[in-house]
Coordinates of C-alpha atoms in Angstrom, one line a residue:
X1 CA 40.0 -26.6 12.5
X2 CA 36.7 -26.5 11.9
X3 CA 36.3 -29.2 8.6
X4 CA 32.4 -28.3 7.8
X5 CA 30.1 -25.8 5.8
X6 CA 29.8 -22.0 7.1
X7 CA 27.9 -19.7 6.1
X8 CA 26.5 -15.9 6.8
X9 CA 24.1 -14.1 6.0
X10 CA 21.4 -13.9 3.3
X11 CA 23.4 -15.6 -0.7
X12 CA 23.8 -12.8 -3.5
X13 CA 22.3 -13.0 -6.4
X14 CA 25.3 -12.6 -9.1
X15 CA 23.8 -10.7 -12.4
X16 CA 24.3 -13.3 -13.7
X17 CA 22.2 -15.4 -12.4
X18 CA 19.8 -12.9 -11.6
X19 CA 19.4 -12.9 -15.2
X20 CA 18.7 -16.1 -16.1
X21 CA 15.9 -16.1 -13.2
X22 CA 14.4 -13.2 -15.4
X23 CA 14.3 -15.3 -18.4
X24 CA 13.4 -18.1 -17.1
X25 CA 10.5 -16.3 -15.0
X26 CA 9.6 -14.2 -18.3
X27 CA 9.1 -17.9 -19.1
X28 CA 6.8 -18.6 -17.1
X29 CA 4.5 -16.4 -17.1
X30 CA 4.3 -16.6 -20.6
X31 CA 3.1 -20.4 -19.5
X32 CA 0.5 -19.4 -17.6
X33 CA -0.9 -17.7 -18.2
X34 CA -1.7 -20.2 -21.6
X35 CA -2.4 -22.6 -19.0
X36 CA -5.2 -20.3 -17.6
X37 CA -6.4 -19.0 -21.5
X38 CA -6.9 -22.9 -22.1
X39 CA -8.5 -23.9 -19.4
X40 CA -10.7 -20.7 -19.2
X41 CA -11.4 -20.6 -23.8
X42 CA -11.2 -24.0 -25.3
X43 CA -9.3 -23.8 -28.0
X44 CA -7.5 -21.8 -27.9
X45 CA -6.6 -18.6 -30.4
X46 CA -5.4 -15.8 -28.9
X47 CA -1.3 -15.2 -28.0
X48 CA 0.4 -13.9 -25.1
X49 CA 1.9 -11.1 -26.8
X50 CA -1.7 -10.2 -28.5
X51 CA -3.4 -9.9 -24.5
X52 CA -4.9 -7.1 -23.2
X53 CA -2.2 -5.2 -21.5
X54 CA -4.9 -5.5 -17.4
X55 CA -4.9 -8.7 -17.8
X56 CA -1.9 -8.4 -18.4
X57 CA -0.5 -7.0 -14.9
X58 CA -3.7 -9.1 -13.4
X59 CA -1.8 -11.9 -13.8
X60 CA 0.7 -10.3 -12.8
X61 CA 0.2 -9.3 -10.3
X62 CA -0.4 -12.9 -9.0
X63 CA 3.0 -13.9 -9.8
X64 CA 4.3 -11.8 -7.7
X65 CA 1.7 -12.8 -5.2
X66 CA 4.5 -15.5 -4.5
X67 CA 1.7 -18.3 -2.8
X68 CA 2.5 -21.7 -0.9
X69 CA 0.8 -24.3 -1.4
X70 CA -1.3 -24.2 2.0
X71 CA -1.6 -20.8 1.0
X72 CA -3.8 -22.1 -2.0
X73 CA -5.3 -24.2 -0.6
X74 CA -6.9 -22.1 2.6
X75 CA -7.8 -19.5 -1.2
X76 CA -9.6 -22.2 -1.7
X77 CA -10.8 -22.9 0.5
X78 CA -12.7 -19.4 0.9
X79 CA -12.8 -19.2 -3.1
X80 CA -13.4 -22.2 -5.0
X81 CA -13.1 -26.0 -5.1
X82 CA -11.2 -27.7 -3.5
X83 CA -9.0 -30.2 -5.1
X84 CA -8.2 -33.3 -4.2
X85 CA -4.8 -33.4 -2.5
X86 CA -3.3 -35.7 0.1
X87 CA -2.8 -34.1 4.1
X88 CA 0.2 -32.2 4.1
X89 CA 2.0 -33.6 7.2
X90 CA 5.6 -32.1 7.6
X91 CA 4.9 -28.7 9.2
X92 CA 5.5 -27.5 12.4
X93 CA 5.4 -24.4 11.2
X94 CA 5.1 -21.7 8.4
X95 CA 3.6 -21.7 5.4
X96 CA 6.1 -20.1 3.5
X97 CA 9.0 -23.3 3.2
X98 CA 5.8 -25.3 1.6
X99 CA 5.7 -26.5 -1.9
X100 CA 5.2 -22.2 -4.4
X101 CA 1.6 -22.2 -6.7
X102 CA 3.2 -23.8 -9.2
X103 CA 4.6 -27.3 -8.2
X104 CA 7.7 -27.2 -10.6
X105 CA 9.6 -24.6 -11.3
X106 CA 10.2 -24.8 -15.3
X107 CA 14.4 -26.1 -14.6
X108 CA 12.8 -29.4 -12.6
X109 CA 10.4 -30.7 -16.0
X110 CA 12.9 -32.8 -18.4
X111 CA 11.5 -32.2 -21.8
X112 CA 12.6 -35.4 -22.7
X113 CA 10.1 -37.1 -20.4
X114 CA 7.2 -35.8 -22.1
X115 CA 5.1 -36.1 -25.7
X116 CA 6.0 -33.3 -27.9
X117 CA 3.1 -32.0 -29.1
X118 CA 1.2 -32.7 -25.5
X119 CA -0.7 -29.8 -23.9
X120 CA 0.2 -28.5 -19.7
X121 CA -1.6 -30.9 -17.7
X122 CA -3.4 -27.9 -15.5
X123 CA -3.6 -28.6 -12.2
X124 CA -6.8 -27.9 -10.3
X125 CA -5.6 -24.4 -8.0
X126 CA -5.2 -22.6 -11.8
X127 CA -8.4 -24.0 -13.0
X128 CA -9.6 -23.0 -9.9
X129 CA -8.3 -19.3 -9.4
X130 CA -10.1 -17.5 -12.0
X131 CA -13.0 -19.5 -11.7
X132 CA -14.5 -19.1 -8.0
X133 CA -17.8 -20.8 -7.2
X134 CA -18.3 -19.1 -3.8
X135 CA -17.9 -15.2 -3.7
X136 CA -17.1 -13.4 -0.4
X137 CA -17.5 -10.2 0.5
X138 CA -14.8 -7.1 2.1
X139 CA -15.2 -4.2 3.4
X140 CA -13.8 -1.1 2.0
X141 CA -13.1 2.0 3.3
X142 CA -12.3 4.5 0.3
X143 CA -10.4 7.4 2.8
X144 CA -10.3 10.7 0.5
X145 CA -9.6 13.0 -1.3
X146 CA -8.3 11.7 -4.3
X147 CA -7.7 12.8 -7.9
X148 CA -9.0 10.7 -11.0
X149 CA -5.3 9.1 -11.9
X150 CA -5.4 7.8 -8.0
X151 CA -9.1 6.5 -8.2
X152 CA -8.3 4.3 -12.0
X153 CA -5.3 2.4 -9.3
X154 CA -7.9 2.3 -6.8
X155 CA -10.2 0.7 -8.8
X156 CA -7.7 -1.3 -11.0
X157 CA -7.2 -2.9 -7.0
X158 CA -10.8 -3.5 -6.7
X159 CA -11.5 -5.5 -10.4
X160 CA -8.9 -7.2 -9.7
X161 CA -11.0 -8.8 -6.3
X162 CA -13.7 -9.7 -7.7
X163 CA -12.3 -11.5 -10.4
X164 CA -10.1 -13.2 -7.9
X165 CA -13.7 -14.2 -5.9
X166 CA -14.2 -11.3 -3.5
X167 CA -16.4 -8.4 -4.2
X168 CA -15.9 -4.8 -1.7
X169 CA -18.6 -3.5 -0.1
X170 CA -17.6 0.0 -0.5
X171 CA -18.0 2.9 2.2
X172 CA -16.8 6.6 0.4
X173 CA -15.2 8.7 3.6
X174 CA -13.7 12.2 2.4
X175 CA -12.6 14.3 5.4
X176 CA -12.3 17.7 3.2
X177 CA -16.3 17.9 1.6
X178 CA -17.6 18.6 5.6
X179 CA -20.2 21.4 7.7
X180 CA -20.9 23.7 4.5
X181 CA -24.6 23.6 2.8
X182 CA -24.1 21.3 -0.2
X183 CA -22.2 18.2 1.6
X184 CA -24.3 15.8 0.7
X185 CA -25.0 16.7 -2.4
X186 CA -20.3 16.9 -2.9
X187 CA -20.7 13.2 -1.0
X188 CA -23.1 12.2 -3.9
X189 CA -21.2 13.6 -6.9
X190 CA -17.7 11.7 -5.3
X191 CA -20.2 8.1 -4.5
X192 CA -20.8 8.4 -8.4
X193 CA -17.2 9.7 -9.0
X194 CA -15.5 6.2 -7.1
X195 CA -18.6 4.0 -8.8
X196 CA -17.4 5.9 -12.4
X197 CA -13.6 4.6 -11.5
X198 CA -14.6 1.4 -11.2
X199 CA -16.8 1.7 -14.6
X200 CA -13.9 2.6 -17.0
X201 CA -12.0 -0.7 -14.7
X202 CA -14.4 -3.1 -16.3
X203 CA -16.7 -3.9 -13.3
X204 CA -19.9 -3.8 -12.5
X205 CA -21.0 -0.1 -9.8
X206 CA -23.6 0.3 -8.0
X207 CA -24.4 3.5 -5.1
X208 CA -26.6 2.7 -2.6
X209 CA -27.7 6.1 -1.8
X210 CA -30.4 5.0 0.5
X211 CA -29.5 5.0 4.5
X212 CA -28.4 0.5 5.3
X213 CA -27.1 2.0 8.5
X214 CA -28.9 3.3 11.9
X215 CA -27.2 5.7 14.2
X216 CA -28.5 4.4 18.4
X217 CA -26.6 0.9 20.0
X218 CA -29.0 -1.5 18.8
X219 CA -32.3 -2.3 20.7
X220 CA -31.4 -5.6 22.0
X221 CA -26.9 -5.0 22.8
X222 CA -28.4 -6.0 26.4
X223 CA -29.3 -9.4 25.4
X224 CA -25.7 -10.4 23.6
X225 CA -22.4 -10.9 24.1
X226 CA -20.6 -8.6 22.3
X227 CA -17.0 -9.3 22.0
X228 CA -14.3 -7.6 24.6
X229 CA -11.7 -4.9 24.5
X230 CA -13.3 -2.3 22.4
X231 CA -16.4 0.1 22.2
X232 CA -19.3 -0.6 19.9
X233 CA -19.7 1.5 17.4
X234 CA -22.8 3.9 16.9
X235 CA -24.7 2.3 14.4
X236 CA -26.3 -0.7 13.7
X237 CA -27.6 -2.7 11.7
X238 CA -31.2 -5.2 10.8
X239 CA -30.7 -8.2 8.4
X240 CA -34.1 -6.2 6.6
X241 CA -31.7 -3.0 5.7
X242 CA -29.8 -5.0 4.2
X243 CA -31.5 -5.7 1.1
X244 CA -30.1 -3.2 -0.5
X245 CA -26.2 -4.4 -0.5
X246 CA -27.1 -7.9 -0.7
X247 CA -29.9 -7.0 -4.5
X248 CA -25.9 -5.7 -6.0
X249 CA -24.2 -8.0 -4.7
X250 CA -26.1 -10.7 -6.1
X251 CA -26.1 -8.9 -9.9
X252 CA -22.5 -9.0 -9.4
X253 CA -22.4 -5.0 -8.9
X254 CA -19.9 -2.9 -6.2
X255 CA -22.0 -2.1 -3.6
X256 CA -21.0 1.9 -2.9
X257 CA -22.4 3.8 -0.2
X258 CA -21.5 7.4 1.0
X259 CA -21.4 7.9 5.5
X260 CA -25.3 8.2 5.7
X261 CA -27.6 6.6 8.5
X262 CA -31.0 7.4 9.7
X263 CA -32.0 8.9 13.2
X264 CA -34.4 8.2 15.9
X265 CA -36.7 11.1 13.6
X266 CA -35.3 9.2 10.7
X267 CA -33.4 11.5 8.9
X268 CA -30.5 10.6 6.7
X269 CA -27.3 12.1 8.8
X270 CA -23.8 12.0 7.7
X271 CA -22.0 10.3 10.0
X272 CA -18.3 9.2 11.0
X273 CA -17.3 6.8 8.2
X274 CA -15.7 3.6 11.2
X275 CA -19.2 4.1 12.2
X276 CA -21.1 2.5 9.2
X277 CA -18.1 0.1 8.5
X278 CA -18.9 -1.4 12.1
X279 CA -21.7 -1.8 11.7
X280 CA -21.4 -3.4 8.4
X281 CA -19.4 -6.4 9.9
X282 CA -20.8 -6.4 12.8
X283 CA -25.0 -7.0 11.0
X284 CA -23.5 -8.0 7.7
X285 CA -22.0 -11.4 10.0
X286 CA -24.9 -11.7 12.3
X287 CA -27.3 -11.7 9.0
X288 CA -25.0 -14.4 7.7
X289 CA -25.7 -17.0 10.4
X290 CA -29.4 -16.3 10.0
X291 CA -29.3 -17.5 6.2
X292 CA -27.0 -20.8 7.8
X293 CA -30.0 -21.0 10.7
X294 CA -32.7 -21.0 7.6
X295 CA -31.0 -23.5 5.6
X296 CA -30.9 -26.2 8.9
X297 CA -34.4 -26.7 7.7
X298 CA -33.9 -27.3 3.7
X299 CA -30.0 -28.4 3.5
X300 CA -28.6 -26.6 -1.0
X301 CA -28.5 -30.0 -3.0
X302 CA -24.8 -31.3 -3.6
X303 CA -25.0 -30.7 -7.4
X304 CA -26.6 -27.6 -7.4
X305 CA -24.7 -24.0 -8.9
X306 CA -24.4 -21.3 -6.1
X307 CA -21.7 -19.8 -8.1
X308 CA -23.9 -16.6 -7.8
X309 CA -24.6 -16.3 -4.2
X310 CA -22.6 -14.6 -2.0
X311 CA -21.3 -15.0 1.9
X312 CA -22.2 -12.7 3.7
X313 CA -19.6 -12.7 6.3
X314 CA -17.0 -10.2 5.3
X315 CA -13.4 -11.8 5.2
X316 CA -10.9 -9.1 4.6
X317 CA -11.1 -5.1 6.3
X318 CA -9.7 -2.7 3.5
X319 CA -8.6 1.0 4.8
X320 CA -6.9 2.0 1.5
X321 CA -6.2 6.2 1.7
X322 CA -3.4 8.4 1.1
X323 CA -1.6 7.3 4.3
X324 CA -0.8 4.0 4.2
X325 CA -0.3 1.8 7.0
X326 CA 0.5 2.4 10.6
X327 CA 3.7 4.4 11.6
X328 CA 6.5 2.2 13.5
X329 CA 8.1 3.6 16.4
X330 CA 10.5 -0.1 15.3
X331 CA 11.1 2.1 11.7
X332 CA 11.3 5.0 12.6
X333 CA 8.3 6.2 10.8
X334 CA 7.8 3.2 8.1
X335 CA 5.3 1.0 9.4
X336 CA 4.2 -1.9 11.3
X337 CA 3.8 -4.6 8.7
X338 CA 1.6 -6.7 11.0
X339 CA 0.0 -5.8 13.6
X340 CA -1.0 -8.4 16.8
X341 CA -4.3 -6.2 17.7
X342 CA -5.1 -8.2 21.3
X343 CA -0.7 -7.7 22.5
X344 CA 0.1 -4.2 20.7
X345 CA -3.1 -2.3 20.5
X346 CA -2.6 -0.1 23.6
X347 CA 0.8 0.2 23.5
X348 CA 0.6 1.1 19.2
X349 CA -1.2 4.7 21.5
X350 CA 0.9 5.1 23.1
X351 CA 3.6 5.3 21.6
X352 CA 2.4 6.7 18.4
X353 CA 4.5 10.3 17.4
X354 CA 2.4 12.7 15.7
X355 CA 5.6 14.5 13.4
X356 CA 5.3 10.2 11.0
X357 CA 2.2 12.1 9.3
X358 CA 2.9 14.1 7.0
X359 CA -0.9 15.0 6.5
X360 CA -4.1 14.5 8.2
X361 CA -2.9 11.1 10.4
X362 CA -5.6 8.8 11.3
X363 CA -3.5 5.6 11.3
X364 CA -5.2 5.7 15.7
X365 CA -8.7 6.0 14.1
X366 CA -7.9 3.0 11.5
X367 CA -6.3 1.0 13.7
X368 CA -9.7 1.3 15.6
X369 CA -11.8 1.2 13.7
X370 CA -9.7 -3.0 12.3
X371 CA -10.8 -3.5 15.7
X372 CA -13.3 -2.9 15.9
X373 CA -14.1 -4.5 12.6
X374 CA -12.2 -8.0 13.1
X375 CA -14.1 -8.7 17.0
X376 CA -16.3 -9.8 14.7
X377 CA -14.9 -11.3 12.3
X378 CA -14.5 -14.5 12.4
X379 CA -10.6 -15.4 13.3
X380 CA -8.7 -16.3 10.1
X381 CA -9.8 -12.6 8.9
X382 CA -7.2 -9.7 8.2
X383 CA -7.6 -5.8 8.0
X384 CA -4.9 -5.1 6.1
X385 CA -4.3 -0.4 5.8
X386 CA -2.6 0.5 2.4
X387 CA -1.7 2.9 0.7
X388 CA -3.7 3.8 -3.4
X389 CA -0.1 3.8 -4.8
X390 CA -0.5 0.0 -3.5
X391 CA -3.5 -1.4 -5.8
X392 CA -1.9 -4.6 -6.4
X393 CA -0.8 -5.2 -2.8
X394 CA -4.4 -6.3 -1.7
X395 CA -4.3 -9.2 -4.6
X396 CA -0.7 -10.8 -1.9
X397 CA -2.8 -9.6 1.2
X398 CA -6.6 -12.1 -0.8
X399 CA -4.2 -14.7 -2.3
X400 CA -1.9 -15.1 0.5
X401 CA -3.0 -13.5 4.4
X402 CA 0.5 -12.5 5.2
X403 CA 2.3 -9.6 5.4
X404 CA 4.1 -7.9 2.3
X405 CA 7.7 -9.0 4.4
X406 CA 8.1 -10.7 6.8
X407 CA 8.2 -9.1 10.2
X408 CA 10.4 -11.5 11.5
X409 CA 13.0 -11.2 9.5
X410 CA 15.7 -9.1 10.6
X411 CA 16.4 -5.9 11.7
X412 CA 18.2 -4.7 9.8
X413 CA 17.7 -7.2 7.3
X414 CA 13.9 -5.5 7.0
X415 CA 16.5 -1.3 7.5
X416 CA 18.3 -2.6 4.2
X417 CA 14.8 -4.2 1.7
X418 CA 13.7 -2.4 -0.9
X419 CA 10.8 -3.2 -0.1
X420 CA 9.9 -1.6 3.0
X421 CA 9.1 1.8 2.2
X422 CA 6.1 4.4 3.9
X423 CA 3.7 2.9 0.9
X424 CA 4.3 -0.5 2.4
X425 CA 0.4 -1.9 3.6
X426 CA 0.4 -3.3 7.1
X427 CA -1.5 -6.2 8.1
X428 CA -3.6 -5.9 10.8
X429 CA -5.4 -9.1 12.5
X430 CA -7.0 -10.1 15.8
X431 CA -4.2 -12.3 17.1
X432 CA -3.4 -13.1 20.2
X433 CA -1.8 -12.5 23.5
X434 CA 1.5 -13.5 24.1
X435 CA 3.1 -14.0 27.6
X436 CA 6.8 -14.3 28.6
X437 CA 7.3 -17.2 31.7
X438 CA 10.7 -17.3 33.5
X439 CA 9.4 -20.4 35.7
X440 CA 8.7 -23.8 35.4
X441 CA 5.8 -24.1 37.7
X442 CA 4.2 -21.1 35.6
X443 CA 4.2 -23.2 32.9
X444 CA 0.7 -25.3 32.0
X445 CA 2.4 -28.4 31.8
X446 CA -0.5 -30.9 29.4
X447 CA -1.0 -28.0 28.1
X448 CA 2.4 -27.7 26.6
X449 CA 2.7 -31.3 25.8
X450 CA -0.6 -31.4 24.1
X451 CA 1.2 -28.7 21.9
X452 CA 4.4 -29.7 21.4
X453 CA 3.1 -34.1 21.0
X454 CA 0.9 -32.3 18.4
X455 CA 2.8 -29.5 16.4
X456 CA 5.8 -32.0 15.9
X457 CA 3.2 -35.2 15.5
X458 CA 5.8 -37.4 17.8
X459 CA 4.8 -38.8 21.9
X460 CA 7.4 -36.6 24.3
X461 CA 8.7 -38.5 27.5
X462 CA 7.4 -35.2 29.6
X463 CA 9.2 -37.1 33.2
X464 CA 13.1 -36.2 31.0
X465 CA 11.5 -32.7 29.1
X466 CA 10.6 -31.7 32.7
X467 CA 13.2 -32.8 34.3
X468 CA 15.7 -31.2 31.9
X469 CA 13.7 -27.5 31.6
X470 CA 13.8 -27.5 36.3
X471 CA 18.2 -27.8 35.6
X472 CA 18.0 -25.1 32.3
X473 CA 14.8 -23.3 31.8
X474 CA 16.1 -19.3 30.7
X475 CA 12.0 -18.8 29.0
X476 CA 9.0 -19.6 27.5
X477 CA 6.8 -17.3 25.2
X478 CA 3.4 -17.9 24.9
X479 CA 1.1 -17.7 22.6
X480 CA -2.7 -17.6 23.9
X481 CA -3.6 -20.1 25.6
X482 CA -0.4 -22.2 24.2
X483 CA -1.0 -22.1 20.2
X484 CA 2.0 -21.2 20.4
X485 CA 5.2 -21.8 22.5
X486 CA 9.2 -20.6 22.3
X487 CA 11.6 -23.2 24.9
X488 CA 14.5 -21.5 25.6
X489 CA 16.9 -23.0 27.6
X490 CA 20.8 -22.4 29.4
X491 CA 23.1 -24.7 28.9
X492 CA 26.2 -24.6 31.2
X493 CA 29.5 -24.1 28.4
X494 CA 32.8 -25.4 30.1
X495 CA 35.1 -22.8 30.1
X496 CA 33.1 -20.3 29.7
X497 CA 30.9 -18.8 32.8
X498 CA 28.5 -18.3 30.0
X499 CA 26.0 -19.9 29.4
X500 CA 24.8 -20.7 26.1
X501 CA 21.4 -19.7 25.2
X502 CA 19.5 -22.6 23.3
X503 CA 16.2 -22.5 21.5
X504 CA 14.9 -26.1 22.3
X505 CA 12.0 -26.2 20.8
X506 CA 9.5 -24.3 18.9
X507 CA 6.3 -25.0 17.9
X508 CA 2.7 -23.7 16.8
X509 CA -0.5 -25.7 16.7
X510 CA -1.7 -27.0 13.3
X511 CA -4.7 -25.4 13.3
X512 CA -2.4 -21.5 13.7
X513 CA 0.0 -22.2 10.9
X514 CA -0.3 -19.2 9.2
X515 CA -2.4 -17.4 10.7
X516 CA 0.1 -14.8 12.0
X517 CA 0.4 -16.7 15.1
X518 CA 4.7 -17.1 14.0
X519 CA 5.4 -14.4 12.9
X520 CA 3.3 -13.4 16.8
X521 CA 6.3 -15.3 18.7
X522 CA 9.6 -15.8 17.1
X523 CA 9.4 -11.0 17.2
X524 CA 8.6 -12.1 20.9
X525 CA 11.9 -13.8 20.8
X526 CA 13.6 -11.6 19.2
X527 CA 13.0 -9.4 22.0
X528 CA 13.7 -11.4 24.6
X529 CA 16.9 -13.1 23.5
X530 CA 19.2 -11.6 20.4
X531 CA 17.7 -8.7 20.3
X532 CA 18.1 -6.9 23.7
X533 CA 18.9 -3.7 24.4
X534 CA 17.6 -2.1 20.9
X535 CA 15.1 0.5 21.4
X536 CA 12.6 -1.5 18.3
X537 CA 12.4 -5.0 21.6
X538 CA 10.5 -2.9 23.7
X539 CA 6.9 -4.4 24.6
X540 CA 4.6 -4.9 26.9
X541 CA 4.9 -9.1 27.4
X542 CA 5.8 -9.5 30.5
X543 CA 9.4 -10.1 29.4
X544 CA 12.4 -8.1 30.2
X545 CA 10.3 -5.0 28.1
X546 CA 14.2 -4.5 26.3
X547 CA 16.1 -3.7 28.8
X548 CA 19.3 -5.3 29.7
X549 CA 21.7 -7.1 26.8
X550 CA 21.1 -9.1 23.9
X551 CA 22.6 -13.0 23.8
X552 CA 23.3 -15.4 21.2
X553 CA 20.6 -17.4 20.0
X554 CA 21.9 -20.7 18.9
X555 CA 19.5 -24.3 17.8
X556 CA 19.3 -27.3 16.3
X557 CA 17.7 -28.8 13.1
X558 CA 17.6 -31.8 11.6
X559 CA 18.9 -31.5 7.7
X560 CA 16.0 -32.5 6.3
X561 CA 13.1 -30.7 7.7
X562 CA 11.4 -28.3 5.3
X563 CA 11.3 -25.2 7.7
X564 CA 14.7 -25.3 7.6
X565 CA 14.6 -22.7 5.2
X566 CA 12.2 -20.3 7.2
X567 CA 15.5 -20.8 9.4
X568 CA 18.2 -19.4 6.8
X569 CA 16.1 -16.2 6.4
X570 CA 16.0 -15.3 10.3
X571 CA 19.4 -16.8 11.4
X572 CA 22.8 -15.3 11.5
X573 CA 24.3 -17.9 10.3
X574 CA 23.8 -21.8 10.2
X575 CA 26.4 -24.6 10.1
X576 CA 26.9 -28.5 9.0
X577 CA 26.8 -30.8 10.6
X578 CA 26.3 -34.4 9.5
X579 CA 22.8 -34.5 9.8
X580 CA 22.5 -31.8 11.6
X581 CA 22.3 -28.0 10.7
X582 CA 23.3 -25.5 13.9
X583 CA 21.5 -22.6 13.6
X584 CA 22.6 -18.6 15.7
X585 CA 21.2 -14.9 15.5
X586 CA 23.9 -13.6 16.8
X587 CA 23.4 -10.8 20.1
X588 CA 22.6 -7.8 17.2
X589 CA 23.8 -4.8 19.7
X590 CA 27.5 -6.8 19.0
X591 CA 26.6 -7.1 15.5
X592 CA 26.2 -3.8 14.6
X593 CA 30.2 -3.7 15.3
X594 CA 31.1 -6.3 14.3
X595 CA 29.4 -5.1 10.6
X596 CA 32.7 -3.5 9.5
X597 CA 35.3 -6.0 9.8
X598 CA 32.5 -8.6 8.1
X599 CA 32.6 -7.4 5.0
X600 CA 36.1 -6.5 4.5
X601 CA 37.0 -10.4 6.1
X602 CA 34.7 -11.9 3.0
X603 CA 32.0 -14.2 3.6
X604 CA 34.8 -17.3 3.8
X605 CA 36.9 -15.9 5.9
X606 CA 36.0 -17.8 9.8
X607 CA 38.5 -15.6 12.5
X608 CA 39.8 -17.7 14.7
X609 CA 37.4 -16.2 18.2
X610 CA 35.0 -17.2 16.3
X611 CA 35.5 -20.4 15.4
X612 CA 36.0 -21.1 18.6
X613 CA 32.5 -20.3 20.0
X614 CA 32.1 -22.9 17.0
X615 CA 33.4 -25.7 18.5
X616 CA 32.0 -24.7 22.1
X617 CA 28.4 -24.5 20.9
X618 CA 28.8 -27.7 19.0
X619 CA 30.2 -29.4 21.6
X620 CA 27.1 -28.3 23.5
X621 CA 24.4 -28.9 21.0
X622 CA 25.9 -32.4 20.2
X623 CA 25.7 -34.0 24.0
X624 CA 21.8 -32.1 24.5
X625 CA 19.6 -35.7 24.2
X626 CA 16.1 -35.8 22.7
X627 CA 12.8 -36.0 24.2
X628 CA 10.5 -38.2 22.5
X629 CA 9.3 -41.3 22.8

């Protein structure tokens, strides 16, 4: 009989614990806002209960974003003063397991250790989050029609982003206004509606009614190296064409543009909003590059105030529509959570079902827009496709740059997650190619060595490591040019003809931690192992494409490993034994058959056959030698 602690599935809060958590969150919210008021308006003279409801909603949206320490550092790197803090030396990957925005929970603070009248010591994170030094831009496609109420909700989201330092450049599209004599005046009226909605929410906005983009390819396109795998927009922008947008941004105003362009006869004509946004993405990046070149000859004064400066390089692309995210074949029409455009774009188009949308669907057109714009934008940039019903999700995306729900969570958990609705936004990244390798001879050992040693910060005994893989390797999932990898082996098991599927290594380079690579990698690992046999595992990554029977996946981790929290959320269960924690993911097809029995038996019940397999796993895995020097 095993005497070790065994846990199955996620833990469930009791009603008492949930009530206590809610009360603590309420106290934390008031303390949080009181701290911010003290930072921005010394001395604080306004009670929290007297705040404007819009301010309450804004701060609550910040709290719901629940950023990790890495998320917050990334935000401050883009917008604010970099606080002096020791470099985080932990992690092999995910950012979600790091310290949250607030260094300590309310229950972790000892009141007796602080002076009775002492004010809370403001965190540099909190003091910067509402006072950004550098403002950045976002390209926004507003795809109507929208009612006045819907437009107010969208405008509130834009104002929230502006408070956090992200200023929107909005292009308005309305397919219901097309083809008649009053088209131009109707579009201008729509622009003014958007401007009015923004101003009603407290923002300053400027209609930019002149043509900013020009039809046709750029004259010097033959001399420039275009990004691959996409068709450039049917319009272009010269740096001088951005004068009106620059002027609005420097004046603290949100520019709002119609989808107009200047044709070869110098006439202002209507074109698709996607072509306008694609041209702006390219043109703003090129203009920012020229600005950087100009600055090299005259460096800035490090003591000067540049709070009014705008970085023209778009940090985000936001597509706001009535439809929301891209429907997914893996979730019966519910949205994709995270899309790797490099490896998934073609397959999503091929498997798309128009019946998933009740309205005139433009998901594929917007998917193409995201690929075009992100090809010009920096690799760290992302796009989000969101419904007008989810303005607060824009804040979470800005601060964390992550999907609303992690795509690497167990599929059954995602299906039952209340956060996953038809309005759940889709996050899109340029991403990386994913490949599955089944022969050790095809593995680039030099790059693999660098990945493992850099990620784990240890020296690999390469000879011993690869000698073992020659005998046991099942497959390797590689992300990009070895920026991430998952190595799975077949470990021989006594008294069983079926070997144990063992996750030997899972690593992502520090430079790619927090950019979605870990989720892309884990999803591919799922599709090749415990998720086999399901339709949602059919992905063209060079692997089995969903064909076959899933197998239980097992791995081990030191009990003090900070990434264990991330493992807990993705495993079917875990078992503590000495200084190790063993995790496993049940083959999902078999797990569905067993769900009824497990539910009736209770969480503490371990069937005899399961106890046998756990003992078998433990006997084999504890004997696997270390490959670190």
